[in-house]
Coordinates of C-alpha atoms in Angstrom, one line a residue:
Chain A
M1 CA 27.5 3.4 133.5
N2 CA 30.1 4.3 130.8
Y3 CA 30.1 8.1 131.4
R4 CA 33.2 8.5 129.2
A5 CA 31.3 7.2 126.2
V6 CA 28.4 9.5 126.9
W7 CA 30.8 12.4 127.1
A8 CA 32.7 11.3 124.0
I9 CA 29.4 11.1 121.9
Y10 CA 28.2 14.4 123.4
R11 CA 31.5 16.2 122.6
F12 CA 31.6 14.7 119.1
E13 CA 28.1 15.9 118.3
M14 CA 28.7 19.3 119.7
S15 CA 31.9 19.8 117.7
R16 CA 29.8 19.0 114.6
A17 CA 27.6 21.9 115.6
W18 CA 30.6 24.3 115.8
R19 CA 31.8 23.1 112.4
T20 CA 28.4 24.0 111.0
L21 CA 27.8 27.1 113.0
M22 CA 26.2 29.0 110.0
Q23 CA 23.7 26.2 109.5
S24 CA 22.9 25.4 113.1
I25 CA 22.9 28.9 114.8
V26 CA 23.2 31.8 112.4
S27 CA 20.6 30.7 109.8
P28 CA 17.8 30.1 112.4
V29 CA 18.6 33.5 114.1
L30 CA 18.4 35.2 110.7
S31 CA 15.1 33.6 109.8
T32 CA 13.6 34.5 113.2
S33 CA 14.7 38.1 112.8
L34 CA 12.9 38.1 109.4
Y35 CA 9.7 36.9 111.1
F36 CA 10.0 39.7 113.7
V37 CA 10.6 42.3 110.9
V38 CA 7.6 41.1 108.9
F39 CA 5.1 39.9 111.5
G40 CA 6.2 41.9 114.6
T41 CA 7.0 45.3 113.1
A42 CA 5.5 45.6 109.7
I43 CA 2.2 43.7 110.1
G44 CA 2.2 43.5 113.9
S45 CA 1.9 47.3 114.3
R46 CA -1.5 47.1 112.6
I47 CA -2.7 44.2 114.8
P48 CA -4.4 45.1 118.1
Q49 CA -3.1 43.7 121.3
I50 CA -4.0 40.1 122.1
E51 CA -5.2 39.7 125.7
G52 CA -3.2 42.8 126.7
V53 CA 0.1 41.7 125.0
S54 CA 1.4 43.5 121.9
Y55 CA 1.4 41.2 118.8
G56 CA 5.2 41.5 118.4
A57 CA 5.7 40.2 122.0
F58 CA 2.9 37.7 121.6
I59 CA 4.6 35.8 118.8
V60 CA 8.0 35.5 120.6
P61 CA 7.2 32.3 122.5
G62 CA 5.7 30.8 119.4
L63 CA 8.7 31.6 117.3
I64 CA 11.1 30.2 119.8
M65 CA 9.0 27.0 119.9
L66 CA 9.0 26.9 116.1
S67 CA 12.8 26.9 116.0
L68 CA 13.1 24.6 119.0
L69 CA 10.9 21.9 117.5
T70 CA 12.3 22.0 114.0
Q71 CA 16.0 22.2 115.1
S72 CA 15.6 19.5 117.8
V73 CA 14.2 17.1 115.3
A74 CA 16.7 18.0 112.6
N75 CA 19.7 17.8 114.9
A76 CA 18.8 14.6 116.5
S77 CA 17.6 12.8 113.4
F78 CA 20.7 13.8 111.4
G79 CA 23.0 12.9 114.3
I80 CA 22.1 9.3 114.4
Y81 CA 21.1 8.9 110.8
F82 CA 24.5 10.0 109.4
P83 CA 26.6 7.3 111.1
R84 CA 24.1 4.7 109.8
F85 CA 24.4 6.2 106.4
S86 CA 28.2 6.4 106.4
G87 CA 28.7 3.1 108.1
T88 CA 30.6 4.6 111.1
I89 CA 27.8 3.2 113.3
Y90 CA 29.8 -0.1 113.5
E91 CA 32.0 1.5 116.1
L92 CA 29.0 2.5 118.3
L93 CA 27.5 -1.0 118.0
S94 CA 30.8 -2.7 118.9
A95 CA 31.5 -0.3 121.8
P96 CA 30.7 -1.2 125.5
V97 CA 27.8 1.2 125.6
S98 CA 24.2 0.7 126.6
P99 CA 21.2 2.1 124.6
L100 CA 20.6 4.5 127.4
E101 CA 24.2 5.9 127.1
V102 CA 23.8 6.2 123.3
V103 CA 20.5 8.2 123.8
L104 CA 22.0 10.4 126.5
G105 CA 25.0 11.3 124.2
Y106 CA 23.0 11.9 121.0
V107 CA 19.8 13.4 122.4
G108 CA 21.7 15.3 125.1
A109 CA 23.8 17.0 122.4
A110 CA 20.8 17.7 120.1
A111 CA 18.8 19.1 123.0
S112 CA 21.7 21.3 124.2
K113 CA 22.0 22.8 120.7
S114 CA 18.4 23.7 120.5
I115 CA 18.3 25.1 124.0
L116 CA 21.3 27.3 123.1
L117 CA 19.4 28.3 119.9
G118 CA 16.3 29.1 121.9
V119 CA 18.3 31.4 124.2
V120 CA 19.9 33.1 121.2
I121 CA 16.5 33.7 119.6
L122 CA 15.2 35.0 122.9
A123 CA 18.1 37.4 123.0
T124 CA 17.5 38.4 119.4
A125 CA 13.8 39.0 120.2
A126 CA 14.7 41.4 123.0
F127 CA 16.1 43.7 120.4
F128 CA 12.8 44.0 118.6
V129 CA 10.2 43.9 121.4
D130 CA 9.9 44.7 125.1
L131 CA 9.9 41.4 126.9
H132 CA 9.1 40.5 130.4
I133 CA 9.0 36.9 131.6
A134 CA 6.5 36.2 134.3
H135 CA 7.8 32.7 135.3
P136 CA 11.5 32.4 134.3
I137 CA 12.0 29.0 135.9
L138 CA 8.9 27.5 134.3
M139 CA 10.0 29.1 131.0
I140 CA 13.4 27.4 131.2
S141 CA 11.8 24.1 132.2
F142 CA 9.5 24.2 129.1
L143 CA 12.5 25.0 126.9
V144 CA 14.4 22.1 128.2
L145 CA 11.5 19.7 128.3
T146 CA 10.5 20.5 124.7
A147 CA 14.1 20.3 123.5
V148 CA 14.6 16.9 125.0
T149 CA 11.2 15.5 123.9
F150 CA 11.6 16.6 120.3
S151 CA 15.2 15.5 120.2
L152 CA 14.0 12.1 121.3
F153 CA 11.4 12.3 118.5
G154 CA 14.1 13.2 116.0
F155 CA 16.3 10.3 117.2
I156 CA 13.4 8.0 116.4
I157 CA 13.1 9.5 112.9
G158 CA 16.9 9.1 112.5
L159 CA 16.6 5.4 113.3
W160 CA 13.6 4.9 111.2
A161 CA 14.7 6.8 108.1
D162 CA 16.3 4.7 105.3
G163 CA 17.2 7.6 103.1
F164 CA 17.8 11.3 103.2
E165 CA 14.3 12.0 101.7
R166 CA 12.7 10.2 104.6
L167 CA 14.7 12.2 107.0
Q168 CA 13.1 15.3 105.6
V169 CA 9.5 14.0 105.2
I170 CA 8.4 14.1 108.9
P171 CA 9.8 17.6 109.7
L172 CA 8.4 19.0 106.4
L173 CA 5.0 17.3 106.3
V174 CA 4.2 16.9 110.0
I175 CA 6.3 19.2 112.3
T176 CA 6.1 22.4 110.2
P177 CA 2.3 22.3 109.5
L178 CA 1.6 21.4 113.1
T179 CA 3.7 24.2 114.4
F180 CA 2.2 26.8 112.1
L181 CA -1.3 25.6 113.0
G182 CA -0.4 25.3 116.7
G183 CA -0.9 28.9 117.7
T184 CA 2.6 30.2 116.9
F185 CA 1.3 33.4 115.3
Y186 CA -2.2 33.5 116.8
S187 CA -4.3 32.5 119.7
I188 CA -6.5 29.6 118.9
K189 CA -9.3 31.4 120.6
M190 CA -9.3 33.6 117.5
L191 CA -10.5 30.6 115.5
P192 CA -14.1 29.5 114.8
E193 CA -15.2 27.0 117.4
F194 CA -14.9 23.9 115.1
W195 CA -11.3 24.7 114.4
Q196 CA -10.6 25.3 118.1
T197 CA -11.8 21.7 118.7
V198 CA -9.6 20.4 115.9
S199 CA -6.6 22.3 117.3
H200 CA -6.8 20.5 120.6
F201 CA -5.6 17.4 118.8
N202 CA -2.5 19.2 117.8
P203 CA 0.3 18.5 120.4
V204 CA 2.1 21.7 119.5
V205 CA -0.8 23.8 120.8
Y206 CA 0.0 22.5 124.3
L207 CA 3.7 23.4 124.0
V208 CA 3.2 26.9 122.6
S209 CA 0.4 27.6 125.0
G210 CA 2.3 26.5 128.1
F211 CA 5.4 28.3 127.0
R212 CA 3.5 31.5 126.3
W213 CA 1.9 31.2 129.7
S214 CA 5.3 31.2 131.3
F215 CA 5.9 34.6 129.6
F216 CA 2.6 36.5 129.8
E217 CA 0.3 34.3 131.9
I218 CA -2.1 34.0 129.0
S219 CA -2.8 30.6 127.5
D220 CA -5.1 28.6 125.2
V221 CA -5.1 25.5 127.5
D222 CA -4.4 25.1 131.1
V223 CA -0.6 25.1 131.9
T224 CA -0.7 21.9 133.9
V225 CA -2.4 20.2 130.9
S226 CA 0.5 21.5 128.7
I227 CA 3.1 20.1 131.0
A228 CA 1.3 16.7 131.3
A229 CA 0.9 16.5 127.5
T230 CA 4.6 17.2 126.9
V231 CA 5.7 14.7 129.5
A232 CA 3.4 12.1 128.0
F233 CA 4.8 12.6 124.6
M234 CA 8.4 12.3 126.0
L235 CA 7.5 9.0 127.7
A236 CA 6.0 7.7 124.5
C237 CA 9.2 8.6 122.6
L238 CA 11.3 6.9 125.2
A239 CA 9.2 3.7 125.0
V240 CA 9.5 3.6 121.2
I241 CA 13.3 4.1 121.4
S242 CA 13.7 1.3 124.0
W243 CA 11.7 -1.0 121.8
M244 CA 13.9 -0.1 118.8
F245 CA 17.0 -1.0 120.7
K246 CA 15.6 -4.1 122.2
T247 CA 14.7 -5.5 118.7
G248 CA 17.8 -4.1 117.1
Y249 CA 15.5 -2.2 114.7
R250 CA 17.5 -1.0 111.7
L251 CA 20.6 -0.9 113.8
K252 CA 21.5 -4.6 113.9
N253 CA 20.7 -7.5 111.6
Chain B
M1 CA 47.1 -22.8 125.3
Q2 CA 43.9 -21.4 126.8
P3 CA 41.2 -20.3 124.4
I4 CA 40.2 -16.6 124.6
I5 CA 37.3 -16.8 122.2
N6 CA 34.9 -19.8 122.0
V7 CA 32.3 -19.8 119.3
S8 CA 29.8 -22.5 119.8
E9 CA 27.1 -23.6 117.3
I10 CA 26.7 -20.2 115.8
S11 CA 24.1 -19.9 113.0
K12 CA 23.0 -16.8 111.3
T13 CA 20.1 -16.4 108.8
Y14 CA 19.5 -12.9 107.6
A15 CA 16.0 -11.5 107.2
S16 CA 16.4 -12.0 103.4
G17 CA 16.5 -15.7 104.1
F18 CA 20.2 -16.0 103.3
Q19 CA 22.0 -18.3 105.7
A20 CA 25.4 -16.8 106.3
L21 CA 26.6 -19.2 109.0
K22 CA 25.7 -22.8 109.7
S23 CA 26.5 -24.1 113.2
V24 CA 30.0 -22.7 113.4
N25 CA 32.3 -23.9 116.1
L26 CA 35.7 -22.2 116.6
S27 CA 38.1 -21.8 119.4
I28 CA 40.7 -19.0 119.3
D29 CA 43.8 -19.2 121.5
K30 CA 45.1 -16.4 123.6
G31 CA 47.9 -14.6 121.9
E32 CA 47.7 -16.2 118.5
I33 CA 47.2 -14.8 115.0
L34 CA 44.4 -16.7 113.4
A35 CA 43.7 -16.1 109.7
L36 CA 40.2 -16.8 108.4
L37 CA 40.5 -17.5 104.7
G38 CA 37.5 -17.8 102.4
P39 CA 36.0 -16.6 99.2
N40 CA 33.7 -13.5 99.1
G41 CA 30.4 -14.2 100.8
A42 CA 31.8 -17.1 102.8
G43 CA 30.6 -15.7 106.1
K44 CA 33.9 -14.3 107.4
T45 CA 32.5 -10.8 108.1
T46 CA 29.3 -12.1 109.6
L47 CA 31.3 -14.3 112.0
I48 CA 33.4 -11.3 113.1
S49 CA 30.4 -9.0 113.3
I50 CA 28.6 -11.5 115.6
I51 CA 31.6 -11.7 118.0
C52 CA 31.9 -7.9 118.0
G53 CA 28.2 -7.3 118.7
I54 CA 27.2 -5.7 115.4
V55 CA 25.1 -8.6 114.2
N56 CA 22.8 -10.7 116.4
P57 CA 23.3 -14.5 115.9
S58 CA 20.2 -16.5 115.1
S59 CA 21.3 -19.3 117.4
G60 CA 24.4 -20.4 119.3
S61 CA 26.7 -18.6 121.8
V62 CA 30.1 -17.0 122.0
T63 CA 32.2 -16.5 125.0
V64 CA 35.2 -14.2 125.3
D65 CA 37.6 -14.8 128.1
G66 CA 34.9 -16.9 129.7
M67 CA 32.2 -14.2 129.5
D68 CA 29.1 -14.4 127.3
I69 CA 29.1 -11.7 124.6
A70 CA 25.4 -10.8 125.2
R71 CA 25.2 -10.9 129.0
D72 CA 28.6 -9.4 129.7
Y73 CA 28.7 -7.2 126.7
R74 CA 30.5 -4.3 128.5
A75 CA 33.4 -6.4 129.7
V76 CA 33.7 -8.3 126.4
R77 CA 33.5 -5.3 124.1
S78 CA 36.0 -3.2 126.0
M79 CA 38.5 -6.0 125.3
I80 CA 37.9 -6.0 121.6
G81 CA 39.1 -3.7 118.8
L82 CA 37.6 -4.0 115.4
V83 CA 38.9 -2.8 112.0
P84 CA 36.1 -3.1 109.5
Q85 CA 36.5 -4.0 105.9
E86 CA 34.8 -0.9 104.5
L87 CA 36.6 2.4 104.8
T88 CA 34.0 4.0 107.0
T89 CA 35.3 7.2 108.6
D90 CA 34.0 10.5 110.0
A91 CA 35.1 12.5 107.0
F92 CA 34.9 15.9 108.6
E93 CA 36.7 15.2 111.9
T94 CA 40.5 15.4 112.4
V95 CA 42.6 12.3 112.7
W96 CA 43.4 13.2 116.3
N97 CA 39.8 13.8 117.3
T98 CA 38.4 10.8 115.7
T99 CA 41.0 8.6 117.4
S100 CA 40.5 10.2 120.8
F101 CA 36.7 9.8 120.3
S102 CA 37.1 6.0 119.9
R103 CA 39.1 5.8 123.2
G104 CA 36.4 7.6 125.1
L105 CA 33.6 5.6 123.5
F106 CA 35.2 2.4 124.9
G107 CA 35.3 3.9 128.3
K108 CA 39.0 4.5 128.7
P109 CA 40.3 7.7 130.4
S110 CA 41.9 10.1 128.0
N111 CA 45.6 9.4 127.4
P112 CA 47.2 11.7 124.8
K113 CA 50.5 9.8 125.1
H114 CA 48.9 6.6 124.0
I115 CA 47.1 8.2 121.1
E116 CA 50.4 9.8 120.0
K117 CA 52.1 6.4 120.2
V118 CA 49.4 4.7 118.1
L119 CA 49.5 7.4 115.5
R120 CA 53.3 7.4 115.3
D121 CA 53.4 3.6 115.0
L122 CA 51.0 3.8 112.1
S123 CA 52.9 6.8 110.5
L124 CA 49.9 9.1 110.9
W125 CA 51.4 11.5 113.4
D126 CA 52.2 14.2 110.9
K127 CA 48.5 14.0 109.7
K128 CA 47.0 14.3 113.1
D129 CA 45.4 17.7 112.5
R130 CA 44.2 16.8 109.0
K131 CA 40.6 16.2 108.2
V132 CA 39.9 12.5 107.6
R133 CA 38.5 13.2 104.1
E134 CA 41.9 14.6 103.1
L135 CA 43.6 11.2 103.7
S136 CA 44.4 8.7 101.0
G137 CA 42.8 5.2 101.1
G138 CA 45.9 3.6 102.7
M139 CA 46.0 6.3 105.4
K140 CA 42.2 5.8 106.1
R141 CA 42.9 2.1 106.5
R142 CA 45.6 2.9 109.0
L143 CA 43.4 5.4 110.8
L144 CA 40.8 2.6 111.3
I145 CA 43.5 0.5 112.8
A146 CA 44.5 3.5 115.0
K147 CA 40.9 3.9 116.2
A148 CA 40.7 0.2 117.1
L149 CA 44.0 0.3 119.0
S150 CA 43.2 3.6 120.7
H151 CA 41.5 1.8 123.6
E152 CA 44.2 -0.8 124.1
P153 CA 42.3 -3.9 123.1
R154 CA 43.5 -7.4 124.0
I155 CA 41.8 -8.9 121.0
L156 CA 42.0 -7.3 117.6
F157 CA 39.8 -8.1 114.6
L158 CA 41.1 -7.1 111.2
D159 CA 38.6 -7.6 108.4
E160 CA 40.5 -7.6 105.2
P161 CA 43.2 -5.2 106.6
T162 CA 45.3 -5.0 103.4
A163 CA 42.6 -4.7 100.8
G164 CA 43.6 -1.7 98.6
V165 CA 46.9 -1.2 100.4
D166 CA 50.1 -1.2 98.3
V167 CA 52.8 -3.8 98.7
E168 CA 55.2 -1.6 100.7
L169 CA 52.6 -0.6 103.2
R170 CA 51.3 -4.1 103.5
K171 CA 54.7 -5.2 104.7
D172 CA 54.7 -2.4 107.3
M173 CA 51.2 -3.5 108.4
W174 CA 52.2 -7.1 108.8
Q175 CA 55.1 -5.9 110.9
S176 CA 52.8 -3.9 113.1
V177 CA 50.5 -6.9 113.6
R178 CA 53.5 -9.0 114.6
E179 CA 54.5 -6.4 117.2
L180 CA 51.0 -6.4 118.6
R181 CA 51.1 -10.2 118.9
A182 CA 54.4 -9.9 120.7
S183 CA 52.7 -7.6 123.2
G184 CA 50.2 -10.3 123.9
V185 CA 47.3 -9.2 121.7
T186 CA 45.3 -11.9 120.0
V187 CA 44.7 -11.1 116.4
I188 CA 42.0 -12.5 114.1
L189 CA 42.3 -11.4 110.5
T190 CA 40.2 -12.3 107.5
T191 CA 41.7 -12.3 104.1
H192 CA 41.4 -13.8 100.7
Y193 CA 45.1 -13.3 100.0
I194 CA 46.7 -16.7 100.7
E195 CA 50.1 -15.0 100.8
E196 CA 48.9 -12.9 103.7
A197 CA 47.7 -15.9 105.7
E198 CA 51.0 -17.7 105.0
E199 CA 53.0 -14.7 106.1
M200 CA 51.2 -13.8 109.3
A201 CA 49.2 -16.6 110.8
D202 CA 49.9 -19.1 113.5
R203 CA 46.7 -20.9 112.5
I204 CA 44.6 -20.9 109.4
G205 CA 40.9 -21.4 109.3
V206 CA 39.1 -21.9 106.0
I207 CA 35.5 -20.9 105.8
N208 CA 33.2 -21.5 102.9
H209 CA 29.4 -21.3 102.5
G210 CA 29.0 -20.5 106.2
E211 CA 30.9 -23.5 107.4
I212 CA 34.4 -23.9 108.9
V213 CA 36.0 -26.3 106.5
L214 CA 39.3 -26.6 108.3
V215 CA 41.3 -25.1 111.1
E216 CA 44.9 -26.1 111.3
R217 CA 48.3 -24.8 112.4
K218 CA 50.0 -23.1 109.6
D219 CA 53.2 -25.2 110.1
E220 CA 51.1 -28.3 109.8
L221 CA 49.7 -27.0 106.6
M222 CA 53.1 -26.0 105.4
R223 CA 54.4 -29.5 106.1
K224 CA 51.7 -30.8 103.8
L225 CA 52.8 -28.1 101.5
G226 CA 56.4 -29.0 101.7
K227 CA 55.6 -32.5 100.3
K228 CA 56.4 -33.0 96.7
Q229 CA 55.5 -35.9 94.4
L230 CA 57.7 -37.4 91.7
V231 CA 55.7 -39.2 89.0
L232 CA 57.6 -41.7 86.9
Q233 CA 56.0 -42.7 83.6
L234 CA 56.9 -46.4 83.1
N235 CA 57.8 -48.1 79.9
S236 CA 55.7 -51.1 80.8
A237 CA 52.8 -51.6 83.3
L238 CA 53.5 -53.3 86.6
D239 CA 51.3 -55.7 88.3
A240 CA 52.6 -54.8 91.7
I241 CA 55.4 -52.8 93.2
P242 CA 58.6 -54.8 93.1
S243 CA 59.8 -56.0 96.6
G244 CA 63.1 -54.2 96.0
L245 CA 61.3 -50.9 96.1
A246 CA 59.0 -51.6 99.1
Q247 CA 61.0 -49.3 101.4
F248 CA 60.1 -46.2 99.4
G249 CA 56.3 -46.3 100.0
L250 CA 55.5 -46.0 96.4
E251 CA 52.0 -45.9 94.8
L252 CA 51.0 -47.2 91.5
G253 CA 49.4 -44.5 89.4
A254 CA 47.2 -44.4 86.3
D255 CA 46.8 -47.8 84.4
R256 CA 49.6 -49.2 86.6
N257 CA 51.9 -47.3 84.2
Q258 CA 53.0 -44.7 86.8
L259 CA 55.0 -44.9 89.9
I260 CA 54.4 -42.1 92.4
Y261 CA 56.9 -41.2 95.0
T262 CA 56.1 -38.7 97.8
Y263 CA 59.0 -37.0 99.5
D264 CA 59.7 -34.0 101.8
T265 CA 61.7 -31.3 100.1
R266 CA 62.9 -30.0 103.5
A267 CA 64.3 -33.3 104.6
E268 CA 68.0 -33.8 104.5
R269 CA 67.8 -36.4 101.9
T270 CA 64.9 -36.6 99.4
G271 CA 65.8 -40.3 98.6
I272 CA 65.4 -39.7 94.9
T273 CA 68.9 -40.9 93.9
S274 CA 68.5 -44.2 95.9
L275 CA 65.1 -44.7 94.4
L276 CA 66.4 -44.4 90.9
S277 CA 69.3 -46.7 91.5
A278 CA 67.0 -49.2 93.2
M279 CA 64.7 -49.1 90.2
G280 CA 67.6 -49.8 87.9
A281 CA 68.5 -52.8 90.1
A282 CA 64.9 -54.0 89.9
G283 CA 64.8 -53.6 86.2
V284 CA 62.0 -51.0 86.1
S285 CA 62.6 -48.4 83.4
F286 CA 60.8 -45.2 82.8
S287 CA 60.3 -42.9 79.9
D288 CA 59.5 -39.6 81.6
L289 CA 59.4 -38.0 85.0
D290 CA 57.5 -35.1 86.5
T291 CA 57.3 -33.4 89.9
T292 CA 54.3 -31.6 91.4
Q293 CA 53.9 -29.6 94.6
S294 CA 50.6 -28.6 96.1
S295 CA 50.5 -25.0 97.3
L296 CA 48.3 -23.6 100.1
E297 CA 46.3 -22.2 97.2
D298 CA 45.7 -25.7 95.8
I299 CA 44.7 -27.0 99.2
F300 CA 42.4 -24.0 99.6
V301 CA 40.8 -24.4 96.2
D302 CA 40.4 -28.1 96.8
L303 CA 38.8 -27.5 100.2
V304 CA 36.5 -24.8 98.8
K305 CA 35.5 -27.0 95.9
A306 CA 34.9 -30.0 98.1
S307 CA 32.6 -28.1 100.4
R308 CA 30.5 -26.7 97.5

């Protein structure tokens, strides 16, 4: 195992985050604060409690998930796409590193950044609403699991994309709608029965529901189903990545 | 000398159907400087990319220091430094960070002393805290060399190292490469500047249309190069070379009207004077004379034409 290479990639990617601090930390925090002001305080004060939780607090787990998903995908896809675009990927390909080490470095850094972001948003949320976390360890586990899973997913997009537009397509057309329709701002129990059934095909529902359960012990689906669904998606991403490396997909001719 | 790289029957056909390499065999000696000469699109970069693990070969195998490049990729790749042809750099990183990154990526423990030495040798030390995008083209080229040398490779590939580098800097670079060779590093460089191959290489390989046309020691090529021909235009055609001129190894040229004498300019005596007096004695007179010398460029052009 070439630990030094993993560390080198990790550090390199993290230093990119510090260089773009505004973009990677400050702007998500600002947009989350806006959500709290609009939905939590302005509109939320007129919405009754949901299963005993004030609306302002109810949306906190969903908002963290929203940022976690979009930022994990954005970070990881850009991290591997940019060297492919600029050509610096030659060095990675000619280095004594295994696919696993490459993934550990890139995905590890992308996931670290989104976990950090999740924690920052949580801290921001604490300014606006009273929060208590029922199961802190489970909450952290969900945070980490989701960050890793969606960073893996972003890594796949970064390998697949052959232009900057394509890099944007999946986050914009798939991740964002699924997140908004995944119970970020509402409980899917509030939907008509038909749309509740449809919602069960949305993987984000399981993430948000499980994450919310770790805060308030209320959920749309059983928490074990949530964990199982997330782990299954993570394994699927790993399988796709190992296939990509095995075939040299868009990395090697 | 013991070969450090052995390329055996390597072929490469890209997905587009373009066949870049056709059953290439090449053996590179430990500690030598090998120059691969060839026109654009000949397959130089593909060959290098296969050895370095950037391109998968369609068939054939490569061993480095006795190890297979696919099976023992870790051991093989940690021995190799690659300087690519394109100026691909991390624009927003500093010179120091990007060079240190390369060392880490190749699994070497951090060694600021070594990085400092490499940067100083390539006159980049005073730029170490600069962002890469602020560097000039020549500096970027040297930075790529610094990155490749950061992990102390035993084999260095230089793909068109002096493209876009001014004359002054080119001379410095050649000097650096010679110093590397002196420290035991095997250097493989591709170029389409004949001058560069002539200046640097121990051996020269000519590659064209995906095939190795020739691999020869440079001094061997230079010896051929050192030969000159004297062409004497005769006043009257000869049926045969007179016996008095037999010792000169002459050839009869066009329409038996020319005598061609091949001699070595670097020999102590060219033999021209004695040839001319022997001709006088044999009663062969001439109206004109001309000398020609084939350059490495001519040899190269002929080879490339012949393999077309």
